[in-house]
Amino acid sequence: MGYGSGGLAEIDPATNGKVLDLPLPAHPEGFQLARSVRRIFVNLPKARMIAVIDRFAGKQVASWPVDNESFFPMALDEQSGRILVAFRNPARLGVFSMQDGSNIATFDACGDSDDLFVDAKRHRIYQSCGDGHVDVFEVDGDAYRRSAHIQTISGGRTALFVPEIDRLFVAARANPGEPAAIWIFRPTP
């Protein structure tokens, strides 16, 4: 888990004890555990970097600079060897190499992003945004094309994509005349 002003901890669920406590230069907004390599990628917006952690050695092995401190959601496209991060100001999506952190692409996206998912089966990216949209991007090599800009509800930025059941869930805030709800989206082929 990421915590405090700069730390990543590993907790043993059997004992509830801390197995690893790794200091970081800033608060981690999120992290992703790669399945294909033994790395953890941590987004550190205040430090303007992505930290790379060796899971087995329990130490930071690299830091890749990011020229914007407004990136929060992060996802891994392990099939393509890419890290995706969403920037809030300006509203853009950045694609970086999992090997060396080099920038592969940056393009416009919906605003106030909070969650970002990779649909490996369809080679798509789903991005939920507080500006009241879900963006869908088609991936073809190094090319990323927005194929849908779906209206949701203002503030509806929290989401979860569950590939096992092929659904994207978006939390819709309560507003005058409407209760809070979970909106469910099914990807099309």
mmCIF file with all atom_site columns, C-alpha atoms in Angstrom:
data_model
loop_
_atom_site.group_PDB
_atom_site.id
_atom_site.type_symbol
_atom_site.label_atom_id
_atom_site.label_alt_id
_atom_site.label_comp_id
_atom_site.label_asym_id
_atom_site.label_entity_id
_atom_site.label_seq_id
_atom_site.pdbx_PDB_ins_code
_atom_site.Cartn_x
_atom_site.Cartn_y
_atom_site.Cartn_z
_atom_site.occupancy
_atom_site.B_iso_or_equiv
_atom_site.pdbx_formal_charge
_atom_site.auth_seq_id
_atom_site.auth_comp_id
_atom_site.auth_asym_id
_atom_site.auth_atom_id
_atom_site.pdbx_PDB_model_num
ATOM 1   C CA . MET A 1 1   ? 0.000   0.000   0.000   1.00 0.00 ? 1   MET A CA 1
ATOM 2   C CA . GLY A 1 2   ? 1.061   3.575   -0.634  1.00 0.00 ? 2   GLY A CA 1
ATOM 3   C CA . TYR A 1 3   ? 0.875   5.902   2.346   1.00 0.00 ? 3   TYR A CA 1
ATOM 4   C CA . GLY A 1 4   ? 1.841   9.157   4.009   1.00 0.00 ? 4   GLY A CA 1
ATOM 5   C CA . SER A 1 5   ? 4.189   11.741  2.635   1.00 0.00 ? 5   SER A CA 1
ATOM 6   C CA . GLY A 1 6   ? 6.165   9.064   0.792   1.00 0.00 ? 6   GLY A CA 1
ATOM 7   C CA . GLY A 1 7   ? 6.088   5.375   1.443   1.00 0.00 ? 7   GLY A CA 1
ATOM 8   C CA . LEU A 1 8   ? 5.179   2.002   0.007   1.00 0.00 ? 8   LEU A CA 1
ATOM 9   C CA . ALA A 1 9   ? 4.530   -0.896  2.373   1.00 0.00 ? 9   ALA A CA 1
ATOM 10  C CA . GLU A 1 10  ? 3.960   -4.601  1.896   1.00 0.00 ? 10  GLU A CA 1
ATOM 11  C CA . ILE A 1 11  ? 1.631   -6.164  4.462   1.00 0.00 ? 11  ILE A CA 1
ATOM 12  C CA . ASP A 1 12  ? 1.431   -9.893  5.252   1.00 0.00 ? 12  ASP A CA 1
ATOM 13  C CA . PRO A 1 13  ? -2.321  -10.638 5.374   1.00 0.00 ? 13  PRO A CA 1
ATOM 14  C CA . ALA A 1 14  ? -1.779  -13.662 7.655   1.00 0.00 ? 14  ALA A CA 1
ATOM 15  C CA . THR A 1 15  ? -0.115  -11.613 10.398  1.00 0.00 ? 15  THR A CA 1
ATOM 16  C CA . ASN A 1 16  ? -1.166  -8.053  9.482   1.00 0.00 ? 16  ASN A CA 1
ATOM 17  C CA . GLY A 1 17  ? 2.514   -7.246  9.895   1.00 0.00 ? 17  GLY A CA 1
ATOM 18  C CA . LYS A 1 18  ? 4.630   -5.043  7.679   1.00 0.00 ? 18  LYS A CA 1
ATOM 19  C CA . VAL A 1 19  ? 6.998   -7.106  5.508   1.00 0.00 ? 19  VAL A CA 1
ATOM 20  C CA . LEU A 1 20  ? 8.539   -4.188  3.628   1.00 0.00 ? 20  LEU A CA 1
ATOM 21  C CA . ASP A 1 21  ? 8.633   -0.441  4.216   1.00 0.00 ? 21  ASP A CA 1
ATOM 22  C CA . LEU A 1 22  ? 10.097  1.471   1.297   1.00 0.00 ? 22  LEU A CA 1
ATOM 23  C CA . PRO A 1 23  ? 10.547  5.259   1.571   1.00 0.00 ? 23  PRO A CA 1
ATOM 24  C CA . LEU A 1 24  ? 9.667   7.343   -1.502  1.00 0.00 ? 24  LEU A CA 1
ATOM 25  C CA . PRO A 1 25  ? 10.404  11.013  -2.283  1.00 0.00 ? 25  PRO A CA 1
ATOM 26  C CA . ALA A 1 26  ? 6.681   11.993  -2.323  1.00 0.00 ? 26  ALA A CA 1
ATOM 27  C CA . HIS A 1 27  ? 3.187   10.685  -1.635  1.00 0.00 ? 27  HIS A CA 1
ATOM 28  C CA . PRO A 1 28  ? 2.306   7.842   -4.025  1.00 0.00 ? 28  PRO A CA 1
ATOM 29  C CA . GLU A 1 29  ? -0.973  8.551   -5.798  1.00 0.00 ? 29  GLU A CA 1
ATOM 30  C CA . GLY A 1 30  ? -1.083  4.951   -6.973  1.00 0.00 ? 30  GLY A CA 1
ATOM 31  C CA . PHE A 1 31  ? 0.968   2.043   -8.167  1.00 0.00 ? 31  PHE A CA 1
ATOM 32  C CA . GLN A 1 32  ? 0.744   -0.938  -10.480 1.00 0.00 ? 32  GLN A CA 1
ATOM 33  C CA . LEU A 1 33  ? 2.336   -4.378  -10.003 1.00 0.00 ? 33  LEU A CA 1
ATOM 34  C CA . ALA A 1 34  ? 3.574   -5.774  -13.281 1.00 0.00 ? 34  ALA A CA 1
ATOM 35  C CA . ARG A 1 35  ? 2.877   -9.466  -13.785 1.00 0.00 ? 35  ARG A CA 1
ATOM 36  C CA . SER A 1 36  ? 5.340   -9.938  -16.643 1.00 0.00 ? 36  SER A CA 1
ATOM 37  C CA . VAL A 1 37  ? 8.346   -8.427  -14.851 1.00 0.00 ? 37  VAL A CA 1
ATOM 38  C CA . ARG A 1 38  ? 9.235   -8.123  -11.184 1.00 0.00 ? 38  ARG A CA 1
ATOM 39  C CA . ARG A 1 39  ? 8.565   -4.412  -10.996 1.00 0.00 ? 39  ARG A CA 1
ATOM 40  C CA . ILE A 1 40  ? 6.165   -2.047  -9.296  1.00 0.00 ? 40  ILE A CA 1
ATOM 41  C CA . PHE A 1 41  ? 5.529   1.275   -11.029 1.00 0.00 ? 41  PHE A CA 1
ATOM 42  C CA . VAL A 1 42  ? 4.595   4.108   -8.640  1.00 0.00 ? 42  VAL A CA 1
ATOM 43  C CA . ASN A 1 43  ? 3.200   7.467   -9.708  1.00 0.00 ? 43  ASN A CA 1
ATOM 44  C CA . LEU A 1 44  ? 4.638   10.331  -7.657  1.00 0.00 ? 44  LEU A CA 1
ATOM 45  C CA . PRO A 1 45  ? 3.096   13.547  -9.056  1.00 0.00 ? 45  PRO A CA 1
ATOM 46  C CA . LYS A 1 46  ? 4.602   15.917  -6.462  1.00 0.00 ? 46  LYS A CA 1
ATOM 47  C CA . ALA A 1 47  ? 8.081   14.570  -7.301  1.00 0.00 ? 47  ALA A CA 1
ATOM 48  C CA . ARG A 1 48  ? 7.208   14.669  -11.033 1.00 0.00 ? 48  ARG A CA 1
ATOM 49  C CA . MET A 1 49  ? 8.291   11.074  -11.545 1.00 0.00 ? 49  MET A CA 1
ATOM 50  C CA . ILE A 1 50  ? 7.374   7.451   -11.935 1.00 0.00 ? 50  ILE A CA 1
ATOM 51  C CA . ALA A 1 51  ? 9.386   5.359   -9.470  1.00 0.00 ? 51  ALA A CA 1
ATOM 52  C CA . VAL A 1 52  ? 10.351  1.829   -10.470 1.00 0.00 ? 52  VAL A CA 1
ATOM 53  C CA . ILE A 1 53  ? 10.606  -0.698  -7.648  1.00 0.00 ? 53  ILE A CA 1
ATOM 54  C CA . ASP A 1 54  ? 12.168  -4.166  -7.870  1.00 0.00 ? 54  ASP A CA 1
ATOM 55  C CA . ARG A 1 55  ? 9.575   -6.300  -6.041  1.00 0.00 ? 55  ARG A CA 1
ATOM 56  C CA . PHE A 1 56  ? 11.977  -9.029  -4.985  1.00 0.00 ? 56  PHE A CA 1
ATOM 57  C CA . ALA A 1 57  ? 14.886  -6.804  -3.979  1.00 0.00 ? 57  ALA A CA 1
ATOM 58  C CA . GLY A 1 58  ? 12.501  -4.418  -2.205  1.00 0.00 ? 58  GLY A CA 1
ATOM 59  C CA . LYS A 1 59  ? 14.211  -1.290  -3.467  1.00 0.00 ? 59  LYS A CA 1
ATOM 60  C CA . GLN A 1 60  ? 13.790  1.508   -5.960  1.00 0.00 ? 60  GLN A CA 1
ATOM 61  C CA . VAL A 1 61  ? 15.841  0.806   -9.090  1.00 0.00 ? 61  VAL A CA 1
ATOM 62  C CA . ALA A 1 62  ? 14.891  3.760   -11.300 1.00 0.00 ? 62  ALA A CA 1
ATOM 63  C CA . SER A 1 63  ? 13.000  7.022   -11.445 1.00 0.00 ? 63  SER A CA 1
ATOM 64  C CA . TRP A 1 64  ? 11.612  8.422   -14.656 1.00 0.00 ? 64  TRP A CA 1
ATOM 65  C CA . PRO A 1 65  ? 10.878  12.132  -14.890 1.00 0.00 ? 65  PRO A CA 1
ATOM 66  C CA . VAL A 1 66  ? 7.405   13.316  -15.907 1.00 0.00 ? 66  VAL A CA 1
ATOM 67  C CA . ASP A 1 67  ? 7.036   16.954  -17.033 1.00 0.00 ? 67  ASP A CA 1
ATOM 68  C CA . ASN A 1 68  ? 3.686   17.474  -15.303 1.00 0.00 ? 68  ASN A CA 1
ATOM 69  C CA . GLU A 1 69  ? 2.650   17.096  -11.667 1.00 0.00 ? 69  GLU A CA 1
ATOM 70  C CA . SER A 1 70  ? -1.072  16.579  -12.339 1.00 0.00 ? 70  SER A CA 1
ATOM 71  C CA . PHE A 1 71  ? -1.012  12.874  -13.188 1.00 0.00 ? 71  PHE A CA 1
ATOM 72  C CA . PHE A 1 72  ? -3.021  10.570  -10.981 1.00 0.00 ? 72  PHE A CA 1
ATOM 73  C CA . PRO A 1 73  ? -4.520  7.430   -12.567 1.00 0.00 ? 73  PRO A CA 1
ATOM 74  C CA . MET A 1 74  ? -2.094  4.857   -13.909 1.00 0.00 ? 74  MET A CA 1
ATOM 75  C CA . ALA A 1 75  ? -2.543  1.574   -15.783 1.00 0.00 ? 75  ALA A CA 1
ATOM 76  C CA . LEU A 1 76  ? -0.234  -0.993  -17.343 1.00 0.00 ? 76  LEU A CA 1
ATOM 77  C CA . ASP A 1 77  ? -0.569  -2.396  -20.838 1.00 0.00 ? 77  ASP A CA 1
ATOM 78  C CA . GLU A 1 78  ? 1.761   -5.332  -20.348 1.00 0.00 ? 78  GLU A CA 1
ATOM 79  C CA . GLN A 1 79  ? 1.083   -6.836  -23.781 1.00 0.00 ? 79  GLN A CA 1
ATOM 80  C CA . SER A 1 80  ? 2.557   -3.686  -25.326 1.00 0.00 ? 80  SER A CA 1
ATOM 81  C CA . GLY A 1 81  ? 5.063   -2.951  -22.552 1.00 0.00 ? 81  GLY A CA 1
ATOM 82  C CA . ARG A 1 82  ? 3.488   0.423   -21.760 1.00 0.00 ? 82  ARG A CA 1
ATOM 83  C CA . ILE A 1 83  ? 2.581   2.528   -18.749 1.00 0.00 ? 83  ILE A CA 1
ATOM 84  C CA . LEU A 1 84  ? -0.396  4.848   -19.185 1.00 0.00 ? 84  LEU A CA 1
ATOM 85  C CA . VAL A 1 85  ? -0.956  7.905   -17.013 1.00 0.00 ? 85  VAL A CA 1
ATOM 86  C CA . ALA A 1 86  ? -3.764  10.453  -17.137 1.00 0.00 ? 86  ALA A CA 1
ATOM 87  C CA . PHE A 1 87  ? -2.947  14.125  -16.653 1.00 0.00 ? 87  PHE A CA 1
ATOM 88  C CA . ARG A 1 88  ? -5.567  16.504  -15.299 1.00 0.00 ? 88  ARG A CA 1
ATOM 89  C CA . ASN A 1 89  ? -4.032  19.823  -16.314 1.00 0.00 ? 89  ASN A CA 1
ATOM 90  C CA . PRO A 1 90  ? -4.041  19.900  -19.248 1.00 0.00 ? 90  PRO A CA 1
ATOM 91  C CA . ALA A 1 91  ? -6.373  16.914  -19.760 1.00 0.00 ? 91  ALA A CA 1
ATOM 92  C CA . ARG A 1 92  ? -4.151  14.455  -21.629 1.00 0.00 ? 92  ARG A CA 1
ATOM 93  C CA . LEU A 1 93  ? -3.179  10.803  -21.648 1.00 0.00 ? 93  LEU A CA 1
ATOM 94  C CA . GLY A 1 94  ? 0.508   9.884   -21.642 1.00 0.00 ? 94  GLY A CA 1
ATOM 95  C CA . VAL A 1 95  ? 1.982   6.583   -22.787 1.00 0.00 ? 95  VAL A CA 1
ATOM 96  C CA . PHE A 1 96  ? 5.446   5.549   -21.576 1.00 0.00 ? 96  PHE A CA 1
ATOM 97  C CA . SER A 1 97  ? 7.725   2.549   -22.138 1.00 0.00 ? 97  SER A CA 1
ATOM 98  C CA . MET A 1 98  ? 7.844   0.023   -19.273 1.00 0.00 ? 98  MET A CA 1
ATOM 99  C CA . GLN A 1 99  ? 11.503  -0.581  -20.196 1.00 0.00 ? 99  GLN A CA 1
ATOM 100 C CA . ASP A 1 100 ? 12.997  2.893   -19.873 1.00 0.00 ? 100 ASP A CA 1
ATOM 101 C CA . GLY A 1 101 ? 10.201  5.401   -19.219 1.00 0.00 ? 101 GLY A CA 1
ATOM 102 C CA . SER A 1 102 ? 10.525  7.075   -22.610 1.00 0.00 ? 102 SER A CA 1
ATOM 103 C CA . ASN A 1 103 ? 7.435   8.894   -23.861 1.00 0.00 ? 103 ASN A CA 1
ATOM 104 C CA . ILE A 1 104 ? 5.703   7.027   -26.684 1.00 0.00 ? 104 ILE A CA 1
ATOM 105 C CA . ALA A 1 105 ? 2.609   9.199   -27.122 1.00 0.00 ? 105 ALA A CA 1
ATOM 106 C CA . THR A 1 106 ? 0.622   11.991  -25.504 1.00 0.00 ? 106 THR A CA 1
ATOM 107 C CA . PHE A 1 107 ? -2.861  12.974  -26.646 1.00 0.00 ? 107 PHE A CA 1
ATOM 108 C CA . ASP A 1 108 ? -6.025  14.825  -25.548 1.00 0.00 ? 108 ASP A CA 1
ATOM 109 C CA . ALA A 1 109 ? -8.437  13.066  -23.193 1.00 0.00 ? 109 ALA A CA 1
ATOM 110 C CA . CYS A 1 110 ? -11.435 13.818  -20.975 1.00 0.00 ? 110 CYS A CA 1
ATOM 111 C CA . GLY A 1 111 ? -10.899 16.082  -17.961 1.00 0.00 ? 111 GLY A CA 1
ATOM 112 C CA . ASP A 1 112 ? -10.563 15.461  -14.216 1.00 0.00 ? 112 ASP A CA 1
ATOM 113 C CA . SER A 1 113 ? -9.584  11.817  -14.721 1.00 0.00 ? 113 SER A CA 1
ATOM 114 C CA . ASP A 1 114 ? -9.614  9.461   -11.761 1.00 0.00 ? 114 ASP A CA 1
ATOM 115 C CA . ASP A 1 115 ? -9.463  5.955   -13.193 1.00 0.00 ? 115 ASP A CA 1
ATOM 116 C CA . LEU A 1 116 ? -7.824  4.328   -16.190 1.00 0.00 ? 116 LEU A CA 1
ATOM 117 C CA . PHE A 1 117 ? -8.076  0.745   -17.453 1.00 0.00 ? 117 PHE A CA 1
ATOM 118 C CA . VAL A 1 118 ? -6.639  -1.428  -20.210 1.00 0.00 ? 118 VAL A CA 1
ATOM 119 C CA . ASP A 1 119 ? -8.949  -3.870  -22.004 1.00 0.00 ? 119 ASP A CA 1
ATOM 120 C CA . ALA A 1 120 ? -6.314  -6.343  -23.242 1.00 0.00 ? 120 ALA A CA 1
ATOM 121 C CA . LYS A 1 121 ? -8.880  -8.425  -25.124 1.00 0.00 ? 121 LYS A CA 1
ATOM 122 C CA . ARG A 1 122 ? -9.992  -5.523  -27.345 1.00 0.00 ? 122 ARG A CA 1
ATOM 123 C CA . HIS A 1 123 ? -6.766  -3.432  -27.278 1.00 0.00 ? 123 HIS A CA 1
ATOM 124 C CA . ARG A 1 124 ? -8.642  -0.505  -25.724 1.00 0.00 ? 124 ARG A CA 1
ATOM 125 C CA . ILE A 1 125 ? -8.224  1.997   -22.951 1.00 0.00 ? 125 ILE A CA 1
ATOM 126 C CA . TYR A 1 126 ? -11.140 3.180   -20.789 1.00 0.00 ? 126 TYR A CA 1
ATOM 127 C CA . GLN A 1 127 ? -10.785 6.453   -18.901 1.00 0.00 ? 127 GLN A CA 1
ATOM 128 C CA . SER A 1 128 ? -13.390 7.789   -16.456 1.00 0.00 ? 128 SER A CA 1
ATOM 129 C CA . CYS A 1 129 ? -13.462 11.521  -15.829 1.00 0.00 ? 129 CYS A CA 1
ATOM 130 C CA . GLY A 1 130 ? -15.131 13.924  -13.433 1.00 0.00 ? 130 GLY A CA 1
ATOM 131 C CA . ASP A 1 131 ? -16.017 16.229  -16.318 1.00 0.00 ? 131 ASP A CA 1
ATOM 132 C CA . GLY A 1 132 ? -18.852 13.772  -16.968 1.00 0.00 ? 132 GLY A CA 1
ATOM 133 C CA . HIS A 1 133 ? -17.377 11.453  -19.597 1.00 0.00 ? 133 HIS A CA 1
ATOM 134 C CA . VAL A 1 134 ? -15.820 8.095   -20.234 1.00 0.00 ? 134 VAL A CA 1
ATOM 135 C CA . ASP A 1 135 ? -13.282 8.117   -23.046 1.00 0.00 ? 135 ASP A CA 1
ATOM 136 C CA . VAL A 1 136 ? -12.546 4.977   -25.054 1.00 0.00 ? 136 VAL A CA 1
ATOM 137 C CA . PHE A 1 137 ? -9.305  4.732   -27.033 1.00 0.00 ? 137 PHE A CA 1
ATOM 138 C CA . GLU A 1 138 ? -8.424  2.105   -29.631 1.00 0.00 ? 138 GLU A CA 1
ATOM 139 C CA . VAL A 1 139 ? -4.775  1.029   -29.610 1.00 0.00 ? 139 VAL A CA 1
ATOM 140 C CA . ASP A 1 140 ? -2.993  0.082   -32.812 1.00 0.00 ? 140 ASP A CA 1
ATOM 141 C CA . GLY A 1 141 ? 0.766   -0.184  -32.303 1.00 0.00 ? 141 GLY A CA 1
ATOM 142 C CA . ASP A 1 142 ? 1.954   3.304   -31.319 1.00 0.00 ? 142 ASP A CA 1
ATOM 143 C CA . ALA A 1 143 ? -1.301  4.907   -32.531 1.00 0.00 ? 143 ALA A CA 1
ATOM 144 C CA . TYR A 1 144 ? -4.080  5.790   -30.085 1.00 0.00 ? 144 TYR A CA 1
ATOM 145 C CA . ARG A 1 145 ? -7.451  6.904   -31.454 1.00 0.00 ? 145 ARG A CA 1
ATOM 146 C CA . ARG A 1 146 ? -10.415 8.091   -29.398 1.00 0.00 ? 146 ARG A CA 1
ATOM 147 C CA . SER A 1 147 ? -13.336 5.947   -30.569 1.00 0.00 ? 147 SER A CA 1
ATOM 148 C CA . ALA A 1 148 ? -15.926 7.126   -28.045 1.00 0.00 ? 148 ALA A CA 1
ATOM 149 C CA . HIS A 1 149 ? -16.543 10.085  -25.720 1.00 0.00 ? 149 HIS A CA 1
ATOM 150 C CA . ILE A 1 150 ? -19.494 8.844   -23.663 1.00 0.00 ? 150 ILE A CA 1
ATOM 151 C CA . GLN A 1 151 ? -21.424 11.287  -21.493 1.00 0.00 ? 151 GLN A CA 1
ATOM 152 C CA . THR A 1 152 ? -21.938 10.161  -17.901 1.00 0.00 ? 152 THR A CA 1
ATOM 153 C CA . ILE A 1 153 ? -22.503 12.601  -15.024 1.00 0.00 ? 153 ILE A CA 1
ATOM 154 C CA . SER A 1 154 ? -20.439 15.471  -13.660 1.00 0.00 ? 154 SER A CA 1
ATOM 155 C CA . GLY A 1 155 ? -18.227 14.167  -10.857 1.00 0.00 ? 155 GLY A CA 1
ATOM 156 C CA . GLY A 1 156 ? -18.633 10.545  -11.997 1.00 0.00 ? 156 GLY A CA 1
ATOM 157 C CA . ARG A 1 157 ? -14.919 9.831   -12.103 1.00 0.00 ? 157 ARG A CA 1
ATOM 158 C CA . THR A 1 158 ? -14.570 6.743   -9.902  1.00 0.00 ? 158 THR A CA 1
ATOM 159 C CA . ALA A 1 159 ? -14.762 3.543   -11.944 1.00 0.00 ? 159 ALA A CA 1
ATOM 160 C CA . LEU A 1 160 ? -13.798 -0.117  -12.092 1.00 0.00 ? 160 LEU A CA 1
ATOM 161 C CA . PHE A 1 161 ? -13.295 -2.316  -15.144 1.00 0.00 ? 161 PHE A CA 1
ATOM 162 C CA . VAL A 1 162 ? -13.761 -6.041  -14.467 1.00 0.00 ? 162 VAL A CA 1
ATOM 163 C CA . PRO A 1 163 ? -12.446 -7.988  -17.488 1.00 0.00 ? 163 PRO A CA 1
ATOM 164 C CA . GLU A 1 164 ? -13.697 -11.325 -16.134 1.00 0.00 ? 164 GLU A CA 1
ATOM 165 C CA . ILE A 1 165 ? -17.304 -10.191 -16.567 1.00 0.00 ? 165 ILE A CA 1
ATOM 166 C CA . ASP A 1 166 ? -16.612 -7.645  -19.321 1.00 0.00 ? 166 ASP A CA 1
ATOM 167 C CA . ARG A 1 167 ? -18.108 -4.623  -17.531 1.00 0.00 ? 167 ARG A CA 1
ATOM 168 C CA . LEU A 1 168 ? -17.080 -1.068  -16.693 1.00 0.00 ? 168 LEU A CA 1
ATOM 169 C CA . PHE A 1 169 ? -18.707 0.302   -13.537 1.00 0.00 ? 169 PHE A CA 1
ATOM 170 C CA . VAL A 1 170 ? -18.880 4.076   -13.030 1.00 0.00 ? 170 VAL A CA 1
ATOM 171 C CA . ALA A 1 171 ? -19.963 5.653   -9.721  1.00 0.00 ? 171 ALA A CA 1
ATOM 172 C CA . ALA A 1 172 ? -22.529 8.403   -10.363 1.00 0.00 ? 172 ALA A CA 1
ATOM 173 C CA . ARG A 1 173 ? -22.850 11.012  -7.632  1.00 0.00 ? 173 ARG A CA 1
ATOM 174 C CA . ALA A 1 174 ? -26.213 11.939  -6.228  1.00 0.00 ? 174 ALA A CA 1
ATOM 175 C CA . ASN A 1 175 ? -27.539 15.212  -7.593  1.00 0.00 ? 175 ASN A CA 1
ATOM 176 C CA . PRO A 1 176 ? -30.827 17.099  -7.182  1.00 0.00 ? 176 PRO A CA 1
ATOM 177 C CA . GLY A 1 177 ? -33.609 14.715  -8.145  1.00 0.00 ? 177 GLY A CA 1
ATOM 178 C CA . GLU A 1 178 ? -31.371 11.653  -8.621  1.00 0.00 ? 178 GLU A CA 1
ATOM 179 C CA . PRO A 1 179 ? -29.840 9.296   -6.051  1.00 0.00 ? 179 PRO A CA 1
ATOM 180 C CA . ALA A 1 180 ? -26.286 8.044   -6.257  1.00 0.00 ? 180 ALA A CA 1
ATOM 181 C CA . ALA A 1 181 ? -25.949 5.072   -8.576  1.00 0.00 ? 181 ALA A CA 1
ATOM 182 C CA . ILE A 1 182 ? -23.543 2.685   -10.240 1.00 0.00 ? 182 ILE A CA 1
ATOM 183 C CA . TRP A 1 183 ? -23.710 2.910   -14.013 1.00 0.00 ? 183 TRP A CA 1
ATOM 184 C CA . ILE A 1 184 ? -22.746 -0.272  -15.842 1.00 0.00 ? 184 ILE A CA 1
ATOM 185 C CA . PHE A 1 185 ? -21.232 -0.275  -19.321 1.00 0.00 ? 185 PHE A CA 1
ATOM 186 C CA . ARG A 1 186 ? -20.665 -3.319  -21.522 1.00 0.00 ? 186 ARG A CA 1
ATOM 187 C CA . PRO A 1 187 ? -17.931 -2.994  -24.146 1.00 0.00 ? 187 PRO A CA 1
ATOM 188 C CA . THR A 1 188 ? -18.942 -3.714  -27.724 1.00 0.00 ? 188 THR A CA 1
ATOM 189 C CA . PRO A 1 189 ? -16.823 -5.963  -29.960 1.00 0.00 ? 189 PRO A CA 1
#
